[in-house]
CSV table of C-alpha atoms in Angstrom, one decimal:
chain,number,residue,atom,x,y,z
A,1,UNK,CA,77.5,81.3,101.8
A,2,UNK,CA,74.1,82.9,101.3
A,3,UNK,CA,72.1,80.0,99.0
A,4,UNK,CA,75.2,78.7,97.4
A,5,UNK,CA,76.9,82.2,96.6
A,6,UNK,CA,79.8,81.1,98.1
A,7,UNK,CA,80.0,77.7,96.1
A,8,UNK,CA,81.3,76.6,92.9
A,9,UNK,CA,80.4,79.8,90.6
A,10,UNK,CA,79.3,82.0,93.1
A,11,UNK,CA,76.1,84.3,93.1
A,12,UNK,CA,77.2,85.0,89.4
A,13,UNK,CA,76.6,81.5,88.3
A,14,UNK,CA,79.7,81.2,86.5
A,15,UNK,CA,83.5,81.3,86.9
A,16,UNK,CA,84.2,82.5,83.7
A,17,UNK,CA,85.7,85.8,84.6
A,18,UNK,CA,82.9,86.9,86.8
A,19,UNK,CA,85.2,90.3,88.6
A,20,UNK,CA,84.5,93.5,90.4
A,21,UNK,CA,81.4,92.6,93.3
A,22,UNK,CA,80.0,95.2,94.9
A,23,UNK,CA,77.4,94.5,97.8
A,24,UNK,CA,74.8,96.9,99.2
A,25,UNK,CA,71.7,96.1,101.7
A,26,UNK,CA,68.8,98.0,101.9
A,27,UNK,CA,66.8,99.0,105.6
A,28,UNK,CA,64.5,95.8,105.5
A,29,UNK,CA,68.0,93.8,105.1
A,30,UNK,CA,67.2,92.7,101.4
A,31,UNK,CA,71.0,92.3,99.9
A,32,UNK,CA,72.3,93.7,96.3
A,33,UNK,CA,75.2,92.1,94.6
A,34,UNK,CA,76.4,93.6,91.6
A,35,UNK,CA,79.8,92.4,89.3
A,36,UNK,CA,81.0,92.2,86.2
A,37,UNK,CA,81.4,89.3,83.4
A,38,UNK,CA,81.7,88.5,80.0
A,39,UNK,CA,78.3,85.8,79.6
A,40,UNK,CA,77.2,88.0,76.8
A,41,UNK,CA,80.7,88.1,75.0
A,42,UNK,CA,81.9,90.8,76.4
A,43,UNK,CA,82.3,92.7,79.9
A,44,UNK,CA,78.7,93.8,81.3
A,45,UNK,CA,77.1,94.7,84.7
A,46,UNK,CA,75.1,92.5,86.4
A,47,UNK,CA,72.8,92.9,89.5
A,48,UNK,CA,70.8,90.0,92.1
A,49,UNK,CA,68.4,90.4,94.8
A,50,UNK,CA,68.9,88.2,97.6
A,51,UNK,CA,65.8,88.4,100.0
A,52,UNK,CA,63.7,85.3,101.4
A,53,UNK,CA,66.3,82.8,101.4
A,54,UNK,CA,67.2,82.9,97.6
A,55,UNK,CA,69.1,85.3,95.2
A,56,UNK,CA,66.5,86.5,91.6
A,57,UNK,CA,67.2,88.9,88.8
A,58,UNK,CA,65.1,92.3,88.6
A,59,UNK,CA,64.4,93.2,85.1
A,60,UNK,CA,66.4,91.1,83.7
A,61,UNK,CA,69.5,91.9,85.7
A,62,UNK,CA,71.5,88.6,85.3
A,63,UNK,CA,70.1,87.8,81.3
A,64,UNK,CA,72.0,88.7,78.4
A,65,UNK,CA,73.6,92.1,78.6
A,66,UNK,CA,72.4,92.7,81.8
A,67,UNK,CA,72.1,96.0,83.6
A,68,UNK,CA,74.3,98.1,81.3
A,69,UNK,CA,73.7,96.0,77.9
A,70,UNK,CA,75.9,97.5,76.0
A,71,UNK,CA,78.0,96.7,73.1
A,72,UNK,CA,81.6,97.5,74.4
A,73,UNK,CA,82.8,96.9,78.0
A,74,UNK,CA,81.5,97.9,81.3
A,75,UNK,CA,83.8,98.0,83.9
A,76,UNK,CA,84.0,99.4,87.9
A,77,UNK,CA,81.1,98.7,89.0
A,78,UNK,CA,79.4,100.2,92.4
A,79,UNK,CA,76.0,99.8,93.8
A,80,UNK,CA,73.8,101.1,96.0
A,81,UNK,CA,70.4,101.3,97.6
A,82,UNK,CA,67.7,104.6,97.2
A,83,UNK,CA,65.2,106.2,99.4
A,84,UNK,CA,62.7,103.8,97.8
A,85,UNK,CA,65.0,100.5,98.9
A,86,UNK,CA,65.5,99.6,95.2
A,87,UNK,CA,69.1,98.9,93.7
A,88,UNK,CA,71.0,101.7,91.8
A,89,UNK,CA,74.2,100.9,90.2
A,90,UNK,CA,77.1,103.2,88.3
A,91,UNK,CA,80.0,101.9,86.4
A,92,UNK,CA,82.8,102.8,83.6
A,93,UNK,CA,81.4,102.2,80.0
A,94,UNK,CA,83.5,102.2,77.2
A,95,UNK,CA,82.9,104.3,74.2
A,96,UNK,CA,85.7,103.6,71.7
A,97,UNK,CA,89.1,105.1,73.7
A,98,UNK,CA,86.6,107.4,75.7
A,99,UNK,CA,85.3,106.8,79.2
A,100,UNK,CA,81.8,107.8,81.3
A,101,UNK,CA,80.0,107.2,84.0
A,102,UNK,CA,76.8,105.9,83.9
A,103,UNK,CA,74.0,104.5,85.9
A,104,UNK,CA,71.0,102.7,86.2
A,105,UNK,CA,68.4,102.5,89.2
A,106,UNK,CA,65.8,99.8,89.1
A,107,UNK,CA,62.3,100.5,89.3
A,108,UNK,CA,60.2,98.0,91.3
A,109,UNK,CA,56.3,99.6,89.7
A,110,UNK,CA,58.0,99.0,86.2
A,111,UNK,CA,60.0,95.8,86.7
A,112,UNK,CA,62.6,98.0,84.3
A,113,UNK,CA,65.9,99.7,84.6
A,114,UNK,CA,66.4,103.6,84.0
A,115,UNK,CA,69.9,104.4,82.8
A,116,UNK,CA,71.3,107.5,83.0
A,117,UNK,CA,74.8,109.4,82.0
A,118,UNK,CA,76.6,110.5,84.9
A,119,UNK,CA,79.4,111.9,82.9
A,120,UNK,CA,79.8,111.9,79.6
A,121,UNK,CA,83.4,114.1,79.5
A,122,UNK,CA,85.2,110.9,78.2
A,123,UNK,CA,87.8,111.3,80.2
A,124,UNK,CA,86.0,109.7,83.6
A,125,UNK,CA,86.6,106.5,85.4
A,126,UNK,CA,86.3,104.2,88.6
A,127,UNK,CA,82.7,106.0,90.4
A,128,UNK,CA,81.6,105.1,93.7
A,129,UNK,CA,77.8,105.6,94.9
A,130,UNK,CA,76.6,105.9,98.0
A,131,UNK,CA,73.1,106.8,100.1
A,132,UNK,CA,72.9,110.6,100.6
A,133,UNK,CA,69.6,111.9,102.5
A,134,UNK,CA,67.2,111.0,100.2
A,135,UNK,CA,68.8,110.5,97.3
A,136,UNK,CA,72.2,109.5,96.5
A,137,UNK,CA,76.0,110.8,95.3
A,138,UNK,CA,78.4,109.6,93.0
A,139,UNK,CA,81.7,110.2,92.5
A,140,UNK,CA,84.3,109.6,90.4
A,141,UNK,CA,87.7,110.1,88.6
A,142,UNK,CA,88.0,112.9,86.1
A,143,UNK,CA,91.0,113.7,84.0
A,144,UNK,CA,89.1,116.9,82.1
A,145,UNK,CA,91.5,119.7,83.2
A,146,UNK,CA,94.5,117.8,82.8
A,147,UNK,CA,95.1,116.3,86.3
A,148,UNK,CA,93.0,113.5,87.7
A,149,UNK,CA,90.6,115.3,89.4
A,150,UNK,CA,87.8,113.6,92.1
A,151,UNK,CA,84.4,114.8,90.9
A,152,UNK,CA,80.9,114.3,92.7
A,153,UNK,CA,77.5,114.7,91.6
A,154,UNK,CA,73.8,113.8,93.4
A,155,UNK,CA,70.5,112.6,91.5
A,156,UNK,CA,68.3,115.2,91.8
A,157,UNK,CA,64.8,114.7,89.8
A,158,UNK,CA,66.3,112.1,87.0
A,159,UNK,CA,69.2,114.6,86.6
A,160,UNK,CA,72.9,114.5,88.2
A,161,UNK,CA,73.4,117.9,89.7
A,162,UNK,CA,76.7,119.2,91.2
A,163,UNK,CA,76.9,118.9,95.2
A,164,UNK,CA,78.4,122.6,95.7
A,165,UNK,CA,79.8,124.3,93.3
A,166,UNK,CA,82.8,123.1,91.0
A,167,UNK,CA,82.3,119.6,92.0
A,168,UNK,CA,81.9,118.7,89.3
A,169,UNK,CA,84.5,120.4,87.0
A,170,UNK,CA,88.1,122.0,86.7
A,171,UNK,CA,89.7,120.5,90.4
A,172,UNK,CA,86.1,119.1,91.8
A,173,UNK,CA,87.0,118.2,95.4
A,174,UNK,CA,90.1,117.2,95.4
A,175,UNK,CA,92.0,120.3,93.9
A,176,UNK,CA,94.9,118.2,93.3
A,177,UNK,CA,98.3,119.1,92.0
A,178,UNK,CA,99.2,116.0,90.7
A,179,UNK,CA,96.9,113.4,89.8
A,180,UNK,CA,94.5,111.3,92.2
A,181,UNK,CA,95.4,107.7,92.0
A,182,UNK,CA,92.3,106.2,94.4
A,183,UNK,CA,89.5,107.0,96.3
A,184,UNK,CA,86.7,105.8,98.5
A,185,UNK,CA,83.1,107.4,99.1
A,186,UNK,CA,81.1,107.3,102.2
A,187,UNK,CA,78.2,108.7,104.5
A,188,UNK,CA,76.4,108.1,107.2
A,189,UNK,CA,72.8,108.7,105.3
A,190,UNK,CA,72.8,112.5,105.7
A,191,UNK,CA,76.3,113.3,105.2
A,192,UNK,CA,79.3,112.3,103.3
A,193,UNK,CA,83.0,111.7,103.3
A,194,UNK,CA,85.4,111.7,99.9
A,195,UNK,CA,88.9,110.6,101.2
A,196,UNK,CA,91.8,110.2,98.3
A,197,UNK,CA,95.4,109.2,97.7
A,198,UNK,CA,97.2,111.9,95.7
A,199,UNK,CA,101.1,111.4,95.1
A,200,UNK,CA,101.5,109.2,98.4
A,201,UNK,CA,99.6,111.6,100.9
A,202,UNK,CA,95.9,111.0,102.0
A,203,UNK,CA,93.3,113.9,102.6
A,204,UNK,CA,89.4,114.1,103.2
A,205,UNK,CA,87.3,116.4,102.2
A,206,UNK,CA,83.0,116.3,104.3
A,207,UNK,CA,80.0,117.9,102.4
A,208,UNK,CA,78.4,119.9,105.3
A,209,UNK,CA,75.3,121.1,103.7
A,210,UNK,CA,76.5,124.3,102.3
A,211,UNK,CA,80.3,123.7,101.0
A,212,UNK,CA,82.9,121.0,101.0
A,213,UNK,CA,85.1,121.8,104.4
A,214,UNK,CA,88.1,119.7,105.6
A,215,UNK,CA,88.4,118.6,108.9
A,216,UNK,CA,91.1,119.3,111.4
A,217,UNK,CA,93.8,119.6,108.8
A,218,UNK,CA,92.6,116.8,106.7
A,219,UNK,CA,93.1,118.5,103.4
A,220,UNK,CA,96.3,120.5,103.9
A,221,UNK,CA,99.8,119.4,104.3
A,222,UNK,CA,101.0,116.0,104.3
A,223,UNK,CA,97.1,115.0,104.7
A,224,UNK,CA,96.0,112.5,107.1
A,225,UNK,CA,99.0,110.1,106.6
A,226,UNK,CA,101.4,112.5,107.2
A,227,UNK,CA,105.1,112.2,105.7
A,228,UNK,CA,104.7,108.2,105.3
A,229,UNK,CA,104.0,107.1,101.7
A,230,UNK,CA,100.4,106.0,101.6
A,231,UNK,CA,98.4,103.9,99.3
A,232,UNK,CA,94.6,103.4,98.4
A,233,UNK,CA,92.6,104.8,101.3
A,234,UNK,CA,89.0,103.7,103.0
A,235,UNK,CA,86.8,105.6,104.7
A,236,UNK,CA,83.7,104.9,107.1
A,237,UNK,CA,81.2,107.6,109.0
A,238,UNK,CA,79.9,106.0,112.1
A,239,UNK,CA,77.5,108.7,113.0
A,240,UNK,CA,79.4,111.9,113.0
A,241,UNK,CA,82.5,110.5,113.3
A,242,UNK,CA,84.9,109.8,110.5
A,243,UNK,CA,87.8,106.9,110.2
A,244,UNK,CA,89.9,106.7,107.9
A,245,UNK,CA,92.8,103.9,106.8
A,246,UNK,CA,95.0,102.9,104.4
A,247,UNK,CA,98.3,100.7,103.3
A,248,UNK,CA,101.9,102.2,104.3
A,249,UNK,CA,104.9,100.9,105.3
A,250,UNK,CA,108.6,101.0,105.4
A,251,UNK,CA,110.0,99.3,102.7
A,252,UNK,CA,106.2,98.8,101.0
A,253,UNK,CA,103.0,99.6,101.6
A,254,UNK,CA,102.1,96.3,103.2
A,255,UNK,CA,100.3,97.5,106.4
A,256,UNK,CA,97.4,98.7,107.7
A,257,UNK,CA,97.4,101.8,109.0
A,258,UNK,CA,94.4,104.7,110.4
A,259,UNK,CA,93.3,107.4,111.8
A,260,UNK,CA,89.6,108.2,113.8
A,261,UNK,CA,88.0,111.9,114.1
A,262,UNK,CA,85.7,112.5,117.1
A,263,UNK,CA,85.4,116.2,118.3
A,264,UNK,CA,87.1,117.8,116.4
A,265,UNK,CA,90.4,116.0,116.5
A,266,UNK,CA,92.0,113.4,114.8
A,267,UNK,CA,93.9,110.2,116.5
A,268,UNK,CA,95.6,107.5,115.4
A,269,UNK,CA,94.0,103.9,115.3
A,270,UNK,CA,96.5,102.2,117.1
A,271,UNK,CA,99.5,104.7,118.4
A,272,UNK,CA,101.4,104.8,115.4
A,273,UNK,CA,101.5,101.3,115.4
A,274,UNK,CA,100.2,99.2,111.9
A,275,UNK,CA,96.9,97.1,112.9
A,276,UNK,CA,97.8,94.3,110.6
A,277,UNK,CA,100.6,92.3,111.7
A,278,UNK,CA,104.1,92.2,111.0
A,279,UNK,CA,103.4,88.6,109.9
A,280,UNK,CA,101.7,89.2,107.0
A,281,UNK,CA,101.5,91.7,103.8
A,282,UNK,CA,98.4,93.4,103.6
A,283,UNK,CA,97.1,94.5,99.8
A,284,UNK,CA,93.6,96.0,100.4
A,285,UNK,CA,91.9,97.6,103.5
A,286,UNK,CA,88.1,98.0,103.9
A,287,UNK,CA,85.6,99.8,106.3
A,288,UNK,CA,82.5,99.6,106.3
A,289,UNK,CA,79.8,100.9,108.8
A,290,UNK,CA,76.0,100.3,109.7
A,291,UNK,CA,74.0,103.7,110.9
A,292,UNK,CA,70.7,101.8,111.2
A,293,UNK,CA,69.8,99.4,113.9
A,294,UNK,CA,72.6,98.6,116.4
A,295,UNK,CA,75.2,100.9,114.9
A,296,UNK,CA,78.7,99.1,113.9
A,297,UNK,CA,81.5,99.4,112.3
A,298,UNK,CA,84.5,96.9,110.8
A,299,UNK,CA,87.8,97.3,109.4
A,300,UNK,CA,88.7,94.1,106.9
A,301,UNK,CA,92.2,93.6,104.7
A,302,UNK,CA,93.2,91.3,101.7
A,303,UNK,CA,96.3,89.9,103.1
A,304,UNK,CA,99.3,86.9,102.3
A,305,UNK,CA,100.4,85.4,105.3
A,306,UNK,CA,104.2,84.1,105.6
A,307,UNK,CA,103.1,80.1,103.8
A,308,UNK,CA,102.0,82.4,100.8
A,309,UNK,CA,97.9,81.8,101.8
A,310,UNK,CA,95.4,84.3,101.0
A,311,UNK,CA,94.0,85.8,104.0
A,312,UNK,CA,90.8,87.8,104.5
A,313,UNK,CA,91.3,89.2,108.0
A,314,UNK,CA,88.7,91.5,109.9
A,315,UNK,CA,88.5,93.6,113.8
A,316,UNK,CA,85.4,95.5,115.2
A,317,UNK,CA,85.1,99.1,116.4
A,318,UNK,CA,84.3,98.7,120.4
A,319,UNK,CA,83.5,102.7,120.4
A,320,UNK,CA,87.6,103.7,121.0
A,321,UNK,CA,89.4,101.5,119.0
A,322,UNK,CA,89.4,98.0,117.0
A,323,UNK,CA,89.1,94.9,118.5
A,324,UNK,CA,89.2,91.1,117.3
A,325,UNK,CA,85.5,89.0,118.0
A,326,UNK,CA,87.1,85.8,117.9
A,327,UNK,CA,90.9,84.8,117.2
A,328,UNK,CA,90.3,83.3,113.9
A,329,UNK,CA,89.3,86.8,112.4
A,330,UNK,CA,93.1,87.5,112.7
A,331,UNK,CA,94.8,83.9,111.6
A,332,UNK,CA,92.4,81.9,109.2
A,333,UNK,CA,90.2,85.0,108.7
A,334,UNK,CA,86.4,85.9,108.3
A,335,UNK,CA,86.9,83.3,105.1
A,336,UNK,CA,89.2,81.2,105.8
A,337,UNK,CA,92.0,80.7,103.3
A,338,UNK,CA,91.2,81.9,99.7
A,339,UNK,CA,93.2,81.5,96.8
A,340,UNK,CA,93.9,84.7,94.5
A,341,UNK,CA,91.4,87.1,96.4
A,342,UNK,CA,91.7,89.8,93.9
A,343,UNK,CA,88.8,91.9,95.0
A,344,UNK,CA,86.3,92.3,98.1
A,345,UNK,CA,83.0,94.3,99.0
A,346,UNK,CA,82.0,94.3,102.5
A,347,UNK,CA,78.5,95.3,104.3
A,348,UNK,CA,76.8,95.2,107.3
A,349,UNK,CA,73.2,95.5,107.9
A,350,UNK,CA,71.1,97.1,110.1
A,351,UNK,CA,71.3,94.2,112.5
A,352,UNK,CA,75.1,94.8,112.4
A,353,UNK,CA,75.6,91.5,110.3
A,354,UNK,CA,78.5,91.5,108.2
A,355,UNK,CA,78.6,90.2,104.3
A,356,UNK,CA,81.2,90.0,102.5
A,357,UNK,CA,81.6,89.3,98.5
A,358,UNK,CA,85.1,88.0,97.1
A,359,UNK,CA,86.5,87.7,93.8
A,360,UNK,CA,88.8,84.9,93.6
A,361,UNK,CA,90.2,82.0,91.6
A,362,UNK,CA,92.7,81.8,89.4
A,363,UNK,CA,93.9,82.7,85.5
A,364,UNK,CA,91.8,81.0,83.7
A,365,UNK,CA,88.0,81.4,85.8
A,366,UNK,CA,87.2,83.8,88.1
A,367,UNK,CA,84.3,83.6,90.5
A,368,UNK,CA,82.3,86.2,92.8
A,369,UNK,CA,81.2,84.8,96.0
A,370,UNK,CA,79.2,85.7,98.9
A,371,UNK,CA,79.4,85.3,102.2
A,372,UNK,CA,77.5,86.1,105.3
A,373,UNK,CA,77.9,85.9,109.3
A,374,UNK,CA,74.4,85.7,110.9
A,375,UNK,CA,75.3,85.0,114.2
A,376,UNK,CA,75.5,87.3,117.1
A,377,UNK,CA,77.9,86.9,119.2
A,378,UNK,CA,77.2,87.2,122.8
A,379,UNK,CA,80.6,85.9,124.5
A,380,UNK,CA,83.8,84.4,123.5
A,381,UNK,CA,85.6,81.8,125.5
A,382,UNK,CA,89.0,81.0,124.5
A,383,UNK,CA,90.1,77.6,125.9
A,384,UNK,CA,93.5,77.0,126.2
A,385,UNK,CA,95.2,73.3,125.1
A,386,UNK,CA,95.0,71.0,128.3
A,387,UNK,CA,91.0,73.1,128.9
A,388,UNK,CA,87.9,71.0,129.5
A,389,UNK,CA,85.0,71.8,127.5
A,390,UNK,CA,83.1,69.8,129.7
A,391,UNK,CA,84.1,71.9,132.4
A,392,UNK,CA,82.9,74.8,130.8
A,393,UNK,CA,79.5,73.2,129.8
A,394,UNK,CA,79.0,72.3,133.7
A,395,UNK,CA,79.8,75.7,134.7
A,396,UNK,CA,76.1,76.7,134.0
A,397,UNK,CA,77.7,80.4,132.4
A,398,UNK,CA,76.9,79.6,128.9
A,399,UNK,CA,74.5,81.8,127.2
A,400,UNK,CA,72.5,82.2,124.3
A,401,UNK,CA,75.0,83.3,121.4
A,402,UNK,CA,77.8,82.8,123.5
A,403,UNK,CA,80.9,81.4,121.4
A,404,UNK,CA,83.6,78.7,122.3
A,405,UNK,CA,86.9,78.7,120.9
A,406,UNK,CA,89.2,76.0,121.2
A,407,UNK,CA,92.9,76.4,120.9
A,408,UNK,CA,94.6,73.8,118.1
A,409,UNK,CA,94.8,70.7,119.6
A,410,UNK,CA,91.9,71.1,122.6
């Protein structure tokens, strides 16, 4: 863990119902870490730096009410980084039985957080924010006409402003019949992705920088998933290319499943095939991608293996398809066992580092925890039982950040 984050409490400091992280780094890898819990008495947002070897407040980020300091509940909250490198956060606040979206960016000059209403229809629920050129987009459940709709809106000189027209009312993106059940935003600094889940079909919907356009197919139809019932969907841009996965299966939606979109066409991540394995029941999928630096991008799932253990459980985009770095990303996981992993953000920086933050525990406490892998991995060598290690050592092949794995038993 990064300075105890992944101890005890975690980076919240308590494991009193401390729910929802979200995790964002910035270009000069300084890491965010927003949650939610109930210090103050009841559910607010709270935000820590972690740069230099310890994790800080800014502006009183972690004291009292924190970021949102309100009087009724916060909930969903998201995070992200702005032009300037500074935190920006948006999240669900309560209002009696109504519902917005706000947000709050920190200002380094001032030490002070500005908030500001994203939407204010009442009606609005679970945003996402992401980097977009140099600014950045939110978007966000809407159920104003009638139908949950996915709405998206940019900060534009202290104001949120549409991102083409009607993104922001009647349908928004989405243009749904029936009502959107999930969604994930994305980009790849420049440009940006929506991909949702609408009455078990998946679709996605690119901002081009003129209108909101689908790609190959990927808003008609069954969608991306075709006929095969599909649940909460992920997306990642690595560059211009766009992945998308999600949970499906026959008799429950239990595996991972994808598709990738490189000139023009779309394929699927592994033939057809689920990536998880038939061994365990998958109940979250993440991507995430890094456009800065070495340029990477992971797929990670939530995931109970067949003696009931939580499982976090992680591959690596080679540049045609996902591969595993070491064999224990695909049987302990990136973790390790966790009990109760109810939520997970996952990251990586510039320096294609991956960071990931958990909620987990049980009924009665509930802690957010991070966790970082800083080492890069040159080669793996898998040694079989009955292998030598000294064998290996003598062979003189061993390089700097090359990685030995020994099979149970070695």
């Amino acid at each position: 863990g990064l300075s105890g984050a992944a101890l005890s409490g975690g980076v919240a400091g308590t494991t009193v119902f401390a729910s929802e992280p979200a995790i964002a780094v910035a270009s000069d890898g300084t890491l965010y870490a927003a949650w939610i819990d109930l210090r103050s008495g009841s559910r607010q947002v709270y935000v820590a730096e972690y740069s230099g070897g310890s994790w800080s407040e800014l502006g009183g980020s972690i004291t009292g009410g924190g970021v949102s300091n309100t009087i009724e509940d916060a909930r969903d909250v998201s995070i992200s980084v702005t032009d300037a490198g500074n935190p920006i956060v948006t999240w669900t606040q309560a209002s009696g039985p109504f519902t917005d979206i706000y947000s709050s960016e920190y200002n380094e000059t001032t030490t002070s957080w500005n908030q500001l209403v994203v939407d204010n229809s009442g009606v609005a629920s679970d945003s996402q924010i992401t980097e977009f050129g140099t600014t950045n987009a939110a978007a966000w459940l809407d159920d104003s006409s009638g139908t949950v709709q996915l709405y998206i809106r940019q900060l534009v000189g202290g104001v949120w402003q549409s991102i083409g027209a009607g993104s922001d009312n009647a349908g928004g993106v989405s243009n749904a019949v029936k009502d959107v059940n999930s969604f994930t935003l994305a980009g790849n600094g420049t440009e940006i992705v929506l991909t949702w889940e609408t009455n078990g079909s998946v679709f996605l919907m690119q901002w081009d920088g003129a209108a909101w356009i689908e790609l190959a197919g990927s808003a008609s139809g069954d969608g991306l998933a075709g006929t095969t019932a599909a649940l909460n969907p992920t997306v990642a841009m690595l560059g211009i290319d766009v992945t998308v996965a999600w949970l499906a299966g026959v008799d429950a939606p239990d595996s991972v499943y994808g598709t990738h979109y490189t000139s023009g066409v779309w394929s699927d991540l592994k033939s057809g095939d689920a990536l998880s394995s038939e061994t365990i029941e998958a109940h979250s999928v993440h991507l995430a991608s890094s456009n800065s630096g070495v340029g990477e991008m992971d797929i990670l799932w939530t995931a109970r293996d067949l003696d009931a253990s939580e499982v976090i459980q992680r591959q690596r985009w080679n540049g045609s398809k996902f591969v595993t770095d070491l064999a224990s990303d695909m049987t302990t996981g990136v973790v390790g066992s966790a009990a109760a992993v109810a939520d997970v953000s996952y990251v990586i920086d510039g320096d294609g580092h991956a960071i990931t933050a958990i909620q987990n525990g049980d009924g009665s406490a509930m802690a957010v925890r991070v966790i970082a892998n800083k080492v890069d991995i040159a080669t793996t060598h898998e040694l079989a039982l009955g292998s030598s290690i000294q064998t290996l050592l003598d062979s003189g092949t061993l390089q700097a950040g090359d990685v030995i794995v020994l099979e149970a038993g070695t």
